[in-house]
XYZ file of C-alpha atoms in Angstrom:
497
model
C 43.031 20.123 -2.215
C 42.579 16.987 0.302
C 39.367 15.726 1.266
C 39.505 13.868 4.655
C 36.262 11.303 4.243
C 35.931 8.670 6.919
C 35.740 5.227 5.878
C 36.150 6.346 1.827
C 39.030 4.709 -0.046
C 41.230 6.939 -1.666
C 39.929 6.425 -5.282
C 36.838 7.781 -3.670
C 38.474 10.688 -2.725
C 40.332 11.090 -5.715
C 36.892 11.111 -8.016
C 35.585 13.540 -5.710
C 38.424 16.522 -5.937
C 38.422 16.154 -9.503
C 34.092 16.662 -9.454
C 34.544 19.537 -7.286
C 37.834 20.992 -10.034
C 35.631 20.649 -13.068
C 32.071 20.375 -11.875
C 31.371 22.443 -8.596
C 27.362 22.226 -9.626
C 27.220 18.477 -8.835
C 30.017 18.854 -6.346
C 28.102 20.527 -4.334
C 24.706 18.724 -4.339
C 27.008 16.156 -2.378
C 25.668 13.286 -4.454
C 28.921 11.714 -4.059
C 28.636 11.305 -0.357
C 25.074 10.363 -0.418
C 25.315 7.886 -2.541
C 28.778 6.072 -0.898
C 27.066 6.245 2.734
C 24.038 5.611 2.162
C 24.703 2.526 0.445
C 26.920 1.700 3.216
C 24.692 1.848 5.503
C 21.672 -0.222 3.274
C 24.079 -2.671 3.082
C 24.990 -2.724 7.424
C 21.396 -2.423 7.928
C 20.717 -5.161 5.158
C 22.866 -7.565 7.218
C 21.629 -6.531 10.707
C 18.196 -7.588 9.500
C 19.004 -10.498 8.430
C 20.829 -10.865 12.250
C 17.520 -10.139 13.744
C 16.776 -13.846 15.987
C 12.876 -13.220 15.489
C 11.377 -16.287 13.927
C 9.813 -15.448 10.675
C 6.335 -17.148 11.978
C 5.961 -14.966 14.704
C 4.449 -11.238 14.511
C 5.996 -8.799 12.381
C 8.837 -6.357 14.354
C 9.059 -4.024 10.965
C 7.112 -1.096 12.543
C 9.129 -0.671 14.858
C 12.247 -1.036 12.628
C 10.646 1.752 10.545
C 10.103 3.838 13.710
C 13.371 3.658 14.200
C 15.181 4.097 10.894
C 13.232 6.841 10.554
C 14.676 9.173 13.028
C 18.049 7.636 11.462
C 17.131 8.673 7.795
C 15.666 12.342 9.267
C 19.242 12.497 10.876
C 20.898 11.815 7.910
C 18.441 14.189 5.656
C 19.575 16.986 8.761
C 23.456 16.194 8.103
C 22.762 16.381 4.004
C 21.119 20.028 4.524
C 23.977 20.999 6.220
C 26.613 20.400 3.544
C 24.204 21.868 1.221
C 24.040 25.493 2.898
C 27.716 25.331 2.443
C 27.540 26.018 -1.112
C 25.350 27.203 -3.732
C 26.240 27.784 -6.921
C 22.635 29.388 -7.958
C 22.835 31.499 -5.655
C 26.591 32.744 -5.854
C 26.039 33.719 -9.616
C 28.340 31.028 -10.671
C 28.761 29.693 -14.097
C 25.689 27.592 -14.834
C 24.802 25.245 -17.754
C 21.207 25.243 -19.228
C 20.313 22.190 -17.979
C 21.606 23.054 -14.075
C 18.033 23.133 -12.580
C 16.839 19.696 -14.174
C 20.599 18.162 -13.068
C 20.343 19.104 -9.707
C 16.251 18.200 -8.718
C 17.455 14.431 -10.177
C 20.780 14.462 -8.029
C 18.691 15.593 -5.544
C 15.796 13.372 -5.781
C 18.403 10.382 -6.094
C 20.070 11.475 -2.757
C 16.791 11.837 -0.924
C 15.259 8.599 -1.958
C 18.718 6.758 -1.314
C 17.571 8.014 2.521
C 14.389 7.117 2.313
C 15.413 3.936 1.331
C 16.859 2.977 4.744
C 13.111 2.731 6.183
C 12.487 0.109 3.332
C 15.270 -1.974 4.317
C 13.822 -4.179 6.834
C 10.370 -4.920 5.207
C 12.294 -6.086 2.117
C 14.984 -8.258 4.178
C 12.271 -9.499 6.142
C 10.042 -11.098 3.280
C 13.294 -11.752 1.987
C 13.339 -14.382 4.945
C 9.887 -15.292 4.363
C 10.612 -16.599 1.176
C 13.243 -18.391 1.855
C 12.033 -20.386 5.242
C 8.563 -21.076 2.752
C 8.077 -22.053 -0.697
C 4.909 -20.715 -2.094
C 3.267 -24.179 -3.252
C 4.521 -25.360 0.589
C 2.571 -23.472 2.571
C -0.518 -24.136 0.343
C -0.193 -28.223 0.492
C 0.937 -27.769 3.926
C -2.968 -26.279 4.843
C -4.656 -28.722 2.675
C -3.070 -31.529 3.881
C -3.301 -30.367 7.520
C -7.124 -29.964 6.843
C -7.232 -32.969 5.244
C -5.639 -34.732 8.457
C -8.148 -33.115 10.383
C -11.123 -33.711 8.872
C -10.325 -37.544 8.980
C -9.621 -37.339 12.360
C -12.780 -35.604 13.161
C -14.469 -37.558 10.348
C -17.937 -38.191 12.635
C -18.250 -34.081 12.549
C -18.896 -34.352 8.754
C -21.971 -36.612 9.394
C -23.867 -33.395 10.896
C -26.450 -31.682 9.452
C -25.838 -28.610 7.561
C -27.514 -25.200 7.748
C -29.641 -24.499 5.112
C -32.104 -21.137 4.252
C -35.131 -20.994 2.427
C -35.376 -18.919 -0.362
C -38.658 -17.940 -2.200
C -38.241 -16.076 -5.688
C -40.818 -12.962 -5.270
C -43.003 -13.110 -8.646
C -43.369 -9.647 -8.621
C -41.646 -6.118 -8.201
C -45.040 -5.706 -5.417
C -43.998 -8.101 -3.280
C -42.243 -7.477 -0.028
C -38.540 -8.349 -0.266
C -35.978 -9.362 3.057
C -32.173 -8.782 2.519
C -30.338 -12.625 2.555
C -28.051 -12.171 5.020
C -25.700 -15.034 5.078
C -24.060 -16.266 7.860
C -23.919 -19.460 9.738
C -24.483 -20.699 13.713
C -23.024 -24.092 14.330
C -23.739 -23.930 18.035
C -26.682 -26.347 17.753
C -25.148 -28.323 15.154
C -24.853 -31.478 17.365
C -28.973 -31.693 17.963
C -29.301 -29.956 14.619
C -32.247 -28.287 15.640
C -31.538 -25.111 14.460
C -34.127 -23.016 12.913
C -33.845 -22.481 9.168
C -33.921 -18.746 7.946
C -36.962 -17.895 5.169
C -36.041 -14.870 2.947
C -38.184 -13.367 -0.381
C -35.873 -11.971 -2.599
C -35.879 -10.836 -6.138
C -34.222 -11.991 -8.749
C -31.293 -9.870 -8.438
C -31.250 -10.686 -4.837
C -31.646 -14.348 -5.589
C -28.483 -14.822 -8.052
C -26.645 -13.038 -5.692
C -27.726 -15.193 -2.847
C -27.271 -18.795 -4.649
C -23.890 -17.530 -6.289
C -22.628 -17.606 -1.780
C -24.635 -21.043 -1.757
C -22.996 -24.180 -1.592
C -25.811 -26.741 -2.696
C -29.342 -26.182 -3.969
C -31.946 -27.701 -3.553
C -35.603 -27.026 -5.965
C -38.244 -27.342 -3.964
C -40.848 -25.752 -6.679
C -40.787 -23.186 -9.471
C -40.316 -20.586 -6.427
C -39.198 -22.053 -3.629
C -35.569 -23.213 -2.971
C -33.133 -24.167 -0.097
C -29.724 -23.222 -0.062
C -26.893 -25.111 1.831
C -24.059 -23.690 3.284
C -21.142 -25.962 3.815
C -20.029 -26.249 7.288
C -16.358 -24.454 8.345
C -14.353 -27.464 7.690
C -11.777 -25.240 6.308
C -10.202 -25.064 10.306
C -6.590 -23.413 8.606
C -6.755 -21.062 6.509
C -4.223 -20.004 3.385
C -4.886 -16.084 3.756
C -5.355 -15.945 0.033
C -1.569 -18.115 -0.537
C -2.757 -19.580 -3.141
C -3.264 -15.998 -5.480
C 0.468 -16.819 -6.226
C 0.504 -20.294 -6.838
C -0.914 -23.374 -9.212
C -2.098 -25.097 -6.273
C -4.806 -23.869 -4.600
C -6.069 -23.918 -1.156
C -9.502 -26.625 -0.726
C -12.927 -24.979 0.123
C -14.357 -26.427 2.776
C -16.938 -27.438 0.384
C -14.032 -29.247 -1.519
C -12.435 -30.855 1.519
C -16.254 -32.093 2.422
C -16.081 -34.219 -0.551
C -12.512 -35.295 -0.440
C -12.607 -36.325 2.646
C -15.962 -38.896 1.906
C -14.091 -39.951 -0.825
C -11.372 -40.966 1.113
C -12.906 -41.716 4.723
C -9.739 -43.156 7.467
C -9.063 -46.225 8.156
C -9.355 -46.846 11.789
C -5.724 -48.692 12.074
C -4.519 -45.402 9.591
C -5.842 -43.008 12.705
C -2.439 -42.994 14.459
C -0.130 -42.588 11.754
C -2.108 -39.699 10.382
C -2.048 -38.068 13.808
C 1.602 -38.084 14.045
C 1.648 -36.375 10.455
C -0.404 -33.938 11.345
C 1.293 -32.984 14.178
C 4.057 -32.717 12.825
C 2.654 -30.361 9.932
C 1.120 -28.269 13.291
C 4.650 -27.755 15.038
C 5.951 -26.406 11.553
C 3.874 -23.672 12.183
C 3.685 -23.524 15.862
C 6.579 -21.491 16.031
C 6.715 -21.779 20.131
C 4.820 -24.827 22.058
C 5.375 -22.714 25.310
C 3.329 -19.277 24.406
C 0.645 -18.586 25.987
C -2.205 -17.614 22.936
C -4.997 -17.074 25.464
C -8.648 -17.234 23.605
C -9.213 -17.048 20.099
C -10.454 -13.717 18.801
C -12.932 -15.160 17.316
C -15.885 -17.373 18.577
C -15.872 -20.876 16.844
C -19.459 -22.190 17.063
C -20.550 -25.546 18.601
C -18.633 -28.815 17.910
C -15.361 -26.457 16.043
C -14.538 -24.608 18.613
C -13.167 -27.936 20.462
C -11.448 -28.659 17.311
C -9.903 -25.353 17.661
C -8.543 -25.636 21.359
C -7.897 -29.774 21.014
C -5.144 -29.417 18.040
C -4.722 -25.476 19.237
C -5.078 -24.444 15.653
C -4.882 -20.279 17.092
C -1.023 -20.189 17.035
C -1.137 -22.020 12.977
C -3.266 -19.692 12.023
C -1.769 -16.335 13.380
C 1.681 -18.086 12.088
C 0.467 -19.055 8.792
C -0.993 -15.211 8.479
C 2.444 -13.828 9.159
C 4.562 -16.235 6.804
C 2.111 -14.784 4.140
C 1.900 -11.382 4.865
C 5.626 -10.982 4.792
C 6.312 -13.110 1.721
C 3.439 -11.236 -0.528
C 4.147 -8.114 1.055
C 5.600 -6.780 -2.039
C 3.253 -8.448 -4.197
C 0.166 -6.982 -6.146
C -1.167 -3.779 -5.527
C 0.887 -4.184 -1.871
C 4.027 -3.176 -4.405
C 1.943 -0.193 -6.158
C 1.279 1.264 -2.620
C 4.886 1.253 -1.679
C 6.333 2.290 -4.579
C 3.766 5.492 -4.461
C 4.782 6.455 -0.839
C 8.218 5.975 -1.602
C 7.653 8.269 -4.867
C 5.682 10.939 -3.187
C 7.719 11.309 0.225
C 10.719 11.034 -1.938
C 9.322 13.696 -4.693
C 7.771 15.688 -1.821
C 10.825 16.479 -0.115
C 12.899 17.226 -2.923
C 10.509 19.741 -3.752
C 11.028 21.660 -0.405
C 14.573 21.255 -1.223
C 14.868 22.032 -4.704
C 12.758 25.353 -3.633
C 14.891 26.524 -1.174
C 18.041 25.829 -2.698
C 16.568 28.624 -5.721
C 14.842 30.656 -3.352
C 15.341 33.071 -0.388
C 14.903 31.866 3.130
C 12.025 34.661 3.810
C 9.877 33.556 0.011
C 10.667 30.236 0.716
C 9.290 29.965 4.602
C 6.445 32.608 3.299
C 5.262 30.106 0.573
C 5.137 27.604 3.472
C 2.778 29.536 5.350
C 0.559 30.169 2.584
C 0.333 27.216 1.591
C -0.935 25.894 5.129
C -3.143 29.080 4.932
C -4.710 27.964 1.215
C -5.531 24.919 2.692
C -7.080 25.902 5.883
C -9.187 28.564 3.818
C -9.932 26.284 1.265
C -11.125 23.053 3.919
C -13.590 26.224 5.415
C -14.521 27.147 2.069
C -15.136 23.908 1.026
C -17.079 23.183 4.566
C -19.775 25.792 5.027
C -20.529 26.092 1.638
C -20.990 22.379 0.921
C -19.021 21.983 -2.647
C -19.022 18.826 -4.271
C -15.874 17.139 -5.864
C -16.230 18.742 -9.200
C -15.750 22.153 -7.312
C -12.479 20.714 -5.001
C -10.620 19.865 -8.507
C -11.947 23.033 -10.212
C -10.252 25.159 -7.485
C -7.265 23.253 -7.175
C -6.520 24.350 -11.172
C -7.659 27.604 -10.678
C -5.274 27.920 -7.501
C -2.312 26.298 -10.359
C -3.213 28.999 -12.713
C -3.292 31.509 -9.978
C 0.315 30.673 -8.989
C 1.911 30.252 -13.081
C 0.477 34.039 -13.466
C 2.101 35.103 -10.480
C 5.387 33.478 -11.687
C 5.188 35.069 -14.947
C 5.356 38.547 -12.749
C 9.011 37.989 -12.420
C 10.069 38.974 -16.099
C 8.270 42.059 -15.369
C 9.142 43.116 -12.658
C 11.959 45.726 -11.664
C 12.502 44.672 -8.250
C 12.462 41.335 -6.624
C 9.219 40.650 -4.639
C 8.754 38.239 -2.016
C 4.534 37.763 -3.431
C 6.736 36.244 -6.918
C 8.919 34.347 -5.176
C 6.040 32.471 -3.181
C 4.093 32.186 -6.546
C 7.025 30.502 -8.063
C 7.512 27.961 -5.261
C 3.986 26.994 -4.713
C 3.441 26.480 -8.904
C 6.618 24.235 -8.559
C 5.711 22.240 -5.661
C 2.168 21.495 -7.022
C 2.064 21.189 -10.830
C 3.228 17.784 -11.053
C -0.315 16.654 -8.963
C -2.125 19.043 -11.532
C -2.803 15.905 -14.799
C -4.008 14.187 -11.700
C -6.566 16.879 -10.826
C -7.577 17.046 -14.430
C -8.383 13.447 -14.500
C -9.912 12.849 -11.491
C -12.513 16.591 -12.357
C -13.141 14.536 -15.717
C -13.899 11.093 -13.415
C -16.128 12.967 -11.547
C -17.946 15.063 -14.446
C -18.397 11.320 -16.036
C -19.568 9.789 -12.697
C -22.423 12.291 -12.152
C -23.658 11.808 -16.278
C -23.625 8.295 -15.844
C -25.650 8.373 -12.535
C -27.881 10.430 -13.891
C -28.053 7.658 -16.705
C -28.800 4.854 -15.302
C -27.979 3.065 -11.895
C -25.186 0.587 -12.432
C -22.019 0.392 -10.960
C -19.583 3.108 -12.490
C -16.670 1.715 -13.904
C -16.574 -1.542 -13.172
C -13.870 -2.366 -15.024
C -11.569 -0.003 -13.864
C -10.626 1.981 -16.553
C -10.127 5.489 -14.495
C -6.957 3.671 -12.608
C -5.224 3.548 -15.599
C -5.728 6.811 -16.574
C -4.466 7.881 -13.325
C -1.567 5.851 -13.865
C -0.864 7.729 -16.913
C -1.257 11.339 -15.083
C 0.885 10.353 -12.275
C 3.395 9.740 -15.050
C 2.349 12.598 -17.342
C 2.949 15.140 -13.665
C 6.396 13.521 -13.490
C 7.022 14.384 -17.148
C 5.727 17.397 -16.999
C 8.034 18.498 -14.531
C 10.848 17.381 -15.917
C 10.056 19.567 -18.984
C 9.319 22.386 -16.900
C 12.076 22.256 -15.128
C 14.295 22.226 -18.200
C 12.587 24.654 -19.832
C 10.769 27.213 -17.260
C 11.514 26.823 -14.149
C 15.125 27.332 -14.173
C 15.114 30.381 -16.035
C 12.541 31.789 -13.942
C 14.009 31.645 -10.600
C 17.178 32.785 -12.173
C 15.343 35.639 -13.142
C 13.469 36.519 -10.274
C 16.691 35.938 -8.196
C 18.631 38.181 -9.999
C 16.448 41.503 -9.414
C 17.430 43.583 -6.741
C 15.454 43.037 -3.524
C 12.711 45.147 -2.800
């Protein structure tokens, strides 16, 4: 049997023929075609993304790429499903091995994941390009140098008066308390005539406010003057120093550093040239009209931003940092979760469709939608709390499991049993997550009944949720290898009602 595939080398064609003859169950998943053409498309798409004539300092275009490539992913899924419809060993009552359900699901998951990965190519390539163009330490050093040189050139600005607030510590709880609203208004900095704010705070508010203050002067036992540094950090590092040893200098640190290194009049020209080189490095287009700034700058600081055109510099640094660290920390975690749950959901739908009748499959979708609507209405009109919501979900899982057990007692194939099996398979993975959420809600309610302190400040329950996610995936794999495959086989083999 000679199978012609475009762009497929001869040795892969021969390997596919051997797979068809020796293991038609795996061959019917068409995993070999998805892997080959999927990887080929990913490499081609990555090459196109690298050739994109877009400056890394410009606004990201990844949203447009994701939208366009997602359409291709949907087309790829449809083409793959068409191939899946051609042959189904399970529904043809073929010779199926005990681990058929588990192996089929894993292969479906891999194939679906390859297709979903199409949409992740451009964001990854964009991050690679940004990391090639700018080093981690380089951005932080440049931000510090720009702010330092701006401070040297505009040294007169550092001689203006600082804004301060008067804070009075309450002696008793009966005294009236005022919230310490921390804001700065430097519109009158040139004349230094702005009126300081006065706050009367309890001990908790006092220490919270003091932690946000750069300088403190004690007037007496209860009155303090709290100073905040003017915004001398003209260019922001946008958390770039989260990944570097060198840290972005704060306005307070810049103030003291520049006062230790006052500029010599003869060096102004040299400093100006060095500053222009740095600004040009991040101002990717001198011809763009950036318009007015998104944030109004106070008084003399607005003139500095206009004079040196710092808005495009800040925008460029922000764009580069976002692209460089898109896959760092919680952003990586969120990206992995989006990929995993999207792939898992589509894979479960494909697995259910391949092991169920068309009628039972679409009735299961309809039942699921109706249950979601019914539950939402019930919760809305009954004012159930979070604990009740979790409890309702556990009840649903238990009921679907009971319906699936009916397959062993039935003498005919009932649609309601198939619906129960399908819904049980679809939601069993998140059962451990729901149980952990249920326990967390109970623990949180007990905590707030006893004390008024923050609940779980160390984020211990976040680790429990991660363990629950892993446990849910393992639970699904175990059930696929033991119960799910057998119950589908039993139900599908029954005579139709």
